[in-house]
Amino acid sequence: MSVVVIGLGNVLLSDEGLGVRAVELLEQRYILPESVEVIDGGTSAMDLLNPLSNNDHVIIADSVKTGAAPCTLVRLADEQVPKFFQTKISPHQIGLSDLLALLTVQGQAPKKITIIGMVPESFATHIGLTEGVSAKMDEMVELLVDELRSLGIAVKPRQDGAQGFWAEAEQ
């Protein structure tokens, strides 16, 4: 089974970069098998054309606006994913929805997509997450781990699992 975990977002806009920070923490804290590729997707969805092609499962970590309170964690899967793209709840979502449409036309779309997201507190120009989002990052990483384990993927904690560069730099 081929699985890709992609963190999306702009780390220069505070909580908009939470997806990127989540996958960084995932890699720093856990040992993942070679069948799992982790990608910092940034904000340029079209650069993800080849990495997304022909995968069994794609897990996207991203900031999402759902109308829920800031810092609320969200899991979207199956029929919820197309609805996600219709409601435009992530700032860079348009590029990603176009990319997935292109992959579908080419017959190379992922078989399954799951979105693990969090409602942001701020998109202010600032390097680093807000206090509320930072406090929920451990829980978001655990949702990513749970998703991988639900696919039968062995995820093992690292003995030297760090808090992550950005979290440590802010202390």
mmCIF file of C-alpha atoms in Angstrom:
data_model
loop_
_atom_site.group_PDB
_atom_site.id
_atom_site.type_symbol
_atom_site.label_atom_id
_atom_site.label_comp_id
_atom_site.label_asym_id
_atom_site.label_seq_id
_atom_site.Cartn_x
_atom_site.Cartn_y
_atom_site.Cartn_z
ATOM 1 C CA MET A 1 0.000 0.000 0.000
ATOM 2 C CA SER A 2 1.395 3.411 -0.960
ATOM 3 C CA VAL A 3 0.561 6.203 1.461
ATOM 4 C CA VAL A 4 1.494 9.879 1.289
ATOM 5 C CA VAL A 5 1.126 12.284 4.208
ATOM 6 C CA ILE A 6 1.185 15.904 3.056
ATOM 7 C CA GLY A 7 1.396 18.976 5.235
ATOM 8 C CA LEU A 8 -0.061 22.041 3.537
ATOM 9 C CA GLY A 9 0.207 25.689 4.436
ATOM 10 C CA ASN A 10 2.234 28.863 4.548
ATOM 11 C CA VAL A 11 4.521 29.018 7.596
ATOM 12 C CA LEU A 12 4.850 32.807 7.173
ATOM 13 C CA LEU A 13 1.161 33.294 8.032
ATOM 14 C CA SER A 14 0.979 31.972 11.577
ATOM 15 C CA ASP A 15 -1.615 29.156 11.857
ATOM 16 C CA GLU A 16 -1.885 28.818 8.070
ATOM 17 C CA GLY A 17 1.296 26.737 8.376
ATOM 18 C CA LEU A 18 -0.037 24.266 10.931
ATOM 19 C CA GLY A 19 -0.251 21.404 8.410
ATOM 20 C CA VAL A 20 3.435 21.751 7.563
ATOM 21 C CA ARG A 21 4.334 21.889 11.258
ATOM 22 C CA ALA A 22 2.203 18.795 11.970
ATOM 23 C CA VAL A 23 4.044 16.609 9.439
ATOM 24 C CA GLU A 24 7.399 17.918 10.676
ATOM 25 C CA LEU A 25 6.473 16.795 14.183
ATOM 26 C CA LEU A 26 5.215 13.454 12.854
ATOM 27 C CA GLU A 27 8.596 12.742 11.264
ATOM 28 C CA GLN A 28 10.546 13.967 14.287
ATOM 29 C CA ARG A 29 8.574 11.863 16.761
ATOM 30 C CA TYR A 30 7.852 8.665 14.829
ATOM 31 C CA ILE A 31 9.605 6.105 12.677
ATOM 32 C CA LEU A 32 7.536 5.449 9.569
ATOM 33 C CA PRO A 33 7.977 2.562 7.117
ATOM 34 C CA GLU A 34 9.335 3.224 3.626
ATOM 35 C CA SER A 35 5.834 2.736 2.192
ATOM 36 C CA VAL A 36 4.841 6.067 3.791
ATOM 37 C CA GLU A 37 6.112 9.239 2.157
ATOM 38 C CA VAL A 38 5.890 12.478 4.137
ATOM 39 C CA ILE A 39 5.892 15.724 2.148
ATOM 40 C CA ASP A 40 6.026 19.394 3.081
ATOM 41 C CA GLY A 41 3.510 20.514 0.481
ATOM 42 C CA GLY A 42 3.731 24.217 1.285
ATOM 43 C CA THR A 43 1.220 26.217 -0.750
ATOM 44 C CA SER A 44 1.990 25.153 -4.315
ATOM 45 C CA ALA A 45 -0.400 22.313 -5.042
ATOM 46 C CA MET A 46 0.721 21.826 -8.650
ATOM 47 C CA ASP A 47 4.176 20.799 -7.396
ATOM 48 C CA LEU A 48 2.431 17.799 -5.840
ATOM 49 C CA LEU A 49 1.257 16.307 -9.156
ATOM 50 C CA ASN A 50 3.812 13.483 -9.247
ATOM 51 C CA PRO A 51 3.885 12.759 -5.493
ATOM 52 C CA LEU A 52 0.081 12.393 -5.425
ATOM 53 C CA SER A 53 -0.246 10.269 -8.560
ATOM 54 C CA ASN A 54 -1.382 6.667 -8.193
ATOM 55 C CA ASN A 55 -1.317 6.398 -4.404
ATOM 56 C CA ASP A 56 -3.594 4.170 -2.388
ATOM 57 C CA HIS A 57 -4.154 6.730 0.347
ATOM 58 C CA VAL A 58 -3.320 10.408 0.766
ATOM 59 C CA ILE A 59 -3.559 12.019 4.188
ATOM 60 C CA ILE A 60 -3.576 15.814 4.160
ATOM 61 C CA ALA A 61 -2.723 17.888 7.249
ATOM 62 C CA ASP A 62 -4.020 21.438 6.859
ATOM 63 C CA SER A 63 -5.692 24.436 8.431
ATOM 64 C CA VAL A 64 -9.424 24.348 7.751
ATOM 65 C CA LYS A 65 -12.244 26.793 8.300
ATOM 66 C CA THR A 66 -15.378 24.874 9.186
ATOM 67 C CA GLY A 67 -17.284 27.384 11.273
ATOM 68 C CA ALA A 68 -16.201 25.557 14.427
ATOM 69 C CA ALA A 69 -14.312 27.298 17.210
ATOM 70 C CA PRO A 70 -10.604 28.027 16.668
ATOM 71 C CA CYS A 71 -8.317 25.116 17.544
ATOM 72 C CA THR A 72 -11.035 22.533 16.836
ATOM 73 C CA LEU A 73 -9.578 19.391 15.266
ATOM 74 C CA VAL A 74 -11.348 17.934 12.243
ATOM 75 C CA ARG A 75 -11.161 14.638 10.338
ATOM 76 C CA LEU A 76 -12.749 14.539 6.898
ATOM 77 C CA ALA A 77 -12.910 11.370 4.812
ATOM 78 C CA ASP A 78 -14.852 9.637 2.071
ATOM 79 C CA GLU A 79 -17.917 11.668 0.996
ATOM 80 C CA GLN A 80 -16.879 14.584 3.238
ATOM 81 C CA VAL A 81 -13.795 15.354 1.123
ATOM 82 C CA PRO A 82 -15.632 16.544 -2.018
ATOM 83 C CA LYS A 83 -17.801 18.734 0.224
ATOM 84 C CA PHE A 84 -14.614 20.174 1.716
ATOM 85 C CA PHE A 85 -13.492 21.320 -1.718
ATOM 86 C CA GLN A 86 -16.893 22.836 -2.518
ATOM 87 C CA THR A 87 -16.943 25.048 0.560
ATOM 88 C CA LYS A 88 -13.456 26.575 0.170
ATOM 89 C CA ILE A 89 -12.353 26.259 3.771
ATOM 90 C CA SER A 90 -8.587 26.380 3.253
ATOM 91 C CA PRO A 91 -6.745 29.328 1.661
ATOM 92 C CA HIS A 92 -4.716 27.232 -0.825
ATOM 93 C CA GLN A 93 -7.471 24.705 -1.429
ATOM 94 C CA ILE A 94 -8.258 25.918 -4.958
ATOM 95 C CA GLY A 95 -4.907 24.702 -6.287
ATOM 96 C CA LEU A 96 -5.288 21.357 -4.549
ATOM 97 C CA SER A 97 -8.836 20.813 -5.810
ATOM 98 C CA ASP A 98 -7.667 21.591 -9.361
ATOM 99 C CA LEU A 99 -4.791 19.162 -8.959
ATOM 100 C CA LEU A 100 -7.065 16.369 -7.741
ATOM 101 C CA ALA A 101 -9.449 17.031 -10.640
ATOM 102 C CA LEU A 102 -6.529 16.742 -13.074
ATOM 103 C CA LEU A 103 -5.398 13.475 -11.496
ATOM 104 C CA THR A 104 -8.956 12.139 -11.753
ATOM 105 C CA VAL A 105 -9.129 12.996 -15.466
ATOM 106 C CA GLN A 106 -5.769 11.270 -15.985
ATOM 107 C CA GLY A 107 -6.924 8.191 -14.063
ATOM 108 C CA GLN A 108 -4.189 8.719 -11.452
ATOM 109 C CA ALA A 109 -6.181 10.048 -8.490
ATOM 110 C CA PRO A 110 -5.488 8.618 -5.032
ATOM 111 C CA LYS A 111 -7.892 5.831 -4.104
ATOM 112 C CA LYS A 112 -8.673 7.493 -0.774
ATOM 113 C CA ILE A 113 -8.092 10.941 0.718
ATOM 114 C CA THR A 114 -8.351 11.865 4.380
ATOM 115 C CA ILE A 115 -7.961 15.380 5.730
ATOM 116 C CA ILE A 116 -6.775 15.936 9.279
ATOM 117 C CA GLY A 117 -7.233 19.614 10.002
ATOM 118 C CA MET A 118 -7.482 22.251 12.652
ATOM 119 C CA VAL A 119 -9.437 25.498 12.677
ATOM 120 C CA PRO A 120 -6.868 28.328 12.833
ATOM 121 C CA GLU A 121 -6.866 31.238 15.261
ATOM 122 C CA SER A 122 -4.903 33.637 13.050
ATOM 123 C CA PHE A 123 -3.451 34.080 9.564
ATOM 124 C CA ALA A 124 -1.439 37.138 10.616
ATOM 125 C CA THR A 125 2.002 37.591 9.102
ATOM 126 C CA HIS A 126 4.070 35.831 11.745
ATOM 127 C CA ILE A 127 6.464 32.902 11.814
ATOM 128 C CA GLY A 128 5.149 30.522 14.449
ATOM 129 C CA LEU A 129 1.803 29.207 15.567
ATOM 130 C CA THR A 130 -0.579 30.908 17.967
ATOM 131 C CA GLU A 131 -0.631 29.680 21.546
ATOM 132 C CA GLY A 132 -3.972 27.896 21.161
ATOM 133 C CA VAL A 133 -2.974 26.038 17.996
ATOM 134 C CA SER A 134 0.436 25.158 19.464
ATOM 135 C CA ALA A 135 -1.331 23.617 22.455
ATOM 136 C CA LYS A 136 -3.323 21.295 20.137
ATOM 137 C CA MET A 137 -0.452 20.188 17.864
ATOM 138 C CA ASP A 138 0.320 17.042 19.882
ATOM 139 C CA GLU A 139 -3.294 15.966 19.487
ATOM 140 C CA MET A 140 -3.211 16.686 15.747
ATOM 141 C CA VAL A 141 -0.058 14.594 15.319
ATOM 142 C CA GLU A 142 -1.748 11.764 17.226
ATOM 143 C CA LEU A 143 -4.698 11.939 14.808
ATOM 144 C CA LEU A 144 -2.224 11.504 11.936
ATOM 145 C CA VAL A 145 -0.671 8.520 13.737
ATOM 146 C CA ASP A 146 -4.111 7.019 14.413
ATOM 147 C CA GLU A 147 -5.003 7.402 10.729
ATOM 148 C CA LEU A 148 -1.826 5.592 9.667
ATOM 149 C CA ARG A 149 -2.376 2.826 12.214
ATOM 150 C CA SER A 150 -5.978 2.393 11.031
ATOM 151 C CA LEU A 151 -4.472 1.506 7.641
ATOM 152 C CA GLY A 152 -2.392 -1.228 9.268
ATOM 153 C CA ILE A 153 0.811 0.805 9.120
ATOM 154 C CA ALA A 154 3.318 0.243 11.915
ATOM 155 C CA VAL A 155 4.187 3.615 13.427
ATOM 156 C CA LYS A 156 6.832 3.515 16.159
ATOM 157 C CA PRO A 157 7.763 6.362 18.512
ATOM 158 C CA ARG A 158 11.352 7.569 18.266
ATOM 159 C CA GLN A 159 13.352 7.337 21.459
ATOM 160 C CA ASP A 160 14.682 10.845 20.830
ATOM 161 C CA GLY A 161 11.382 12.348 19.609
ATOM 162 C CA ALA A 162 11.760 16.127 19.691
ATOM 163 C CA GLN A 163 9.200 18.867 20.130
ATOM 164 C CA GLY A 164 10.100 20.257 16.720
ATOM 165 C CA PHE A 165 12.377 23.085 15.672
ATOM 166 C CA TRP A 166 9.710 25.781 15.674
ATOM 167 C CA ALA A 167 8.305 24.833 19.068
ATOM 168 C CA GLU A 168 11.795 24.734 20.585
ATOM 169 C CA ALA A 169 12.814 28.023 18.925
ATOM 170 C CA GLU A 170 9.825 29.815 20.476
ATOM 171 C CA GLN A 171 10.718 28.703 24.021
#
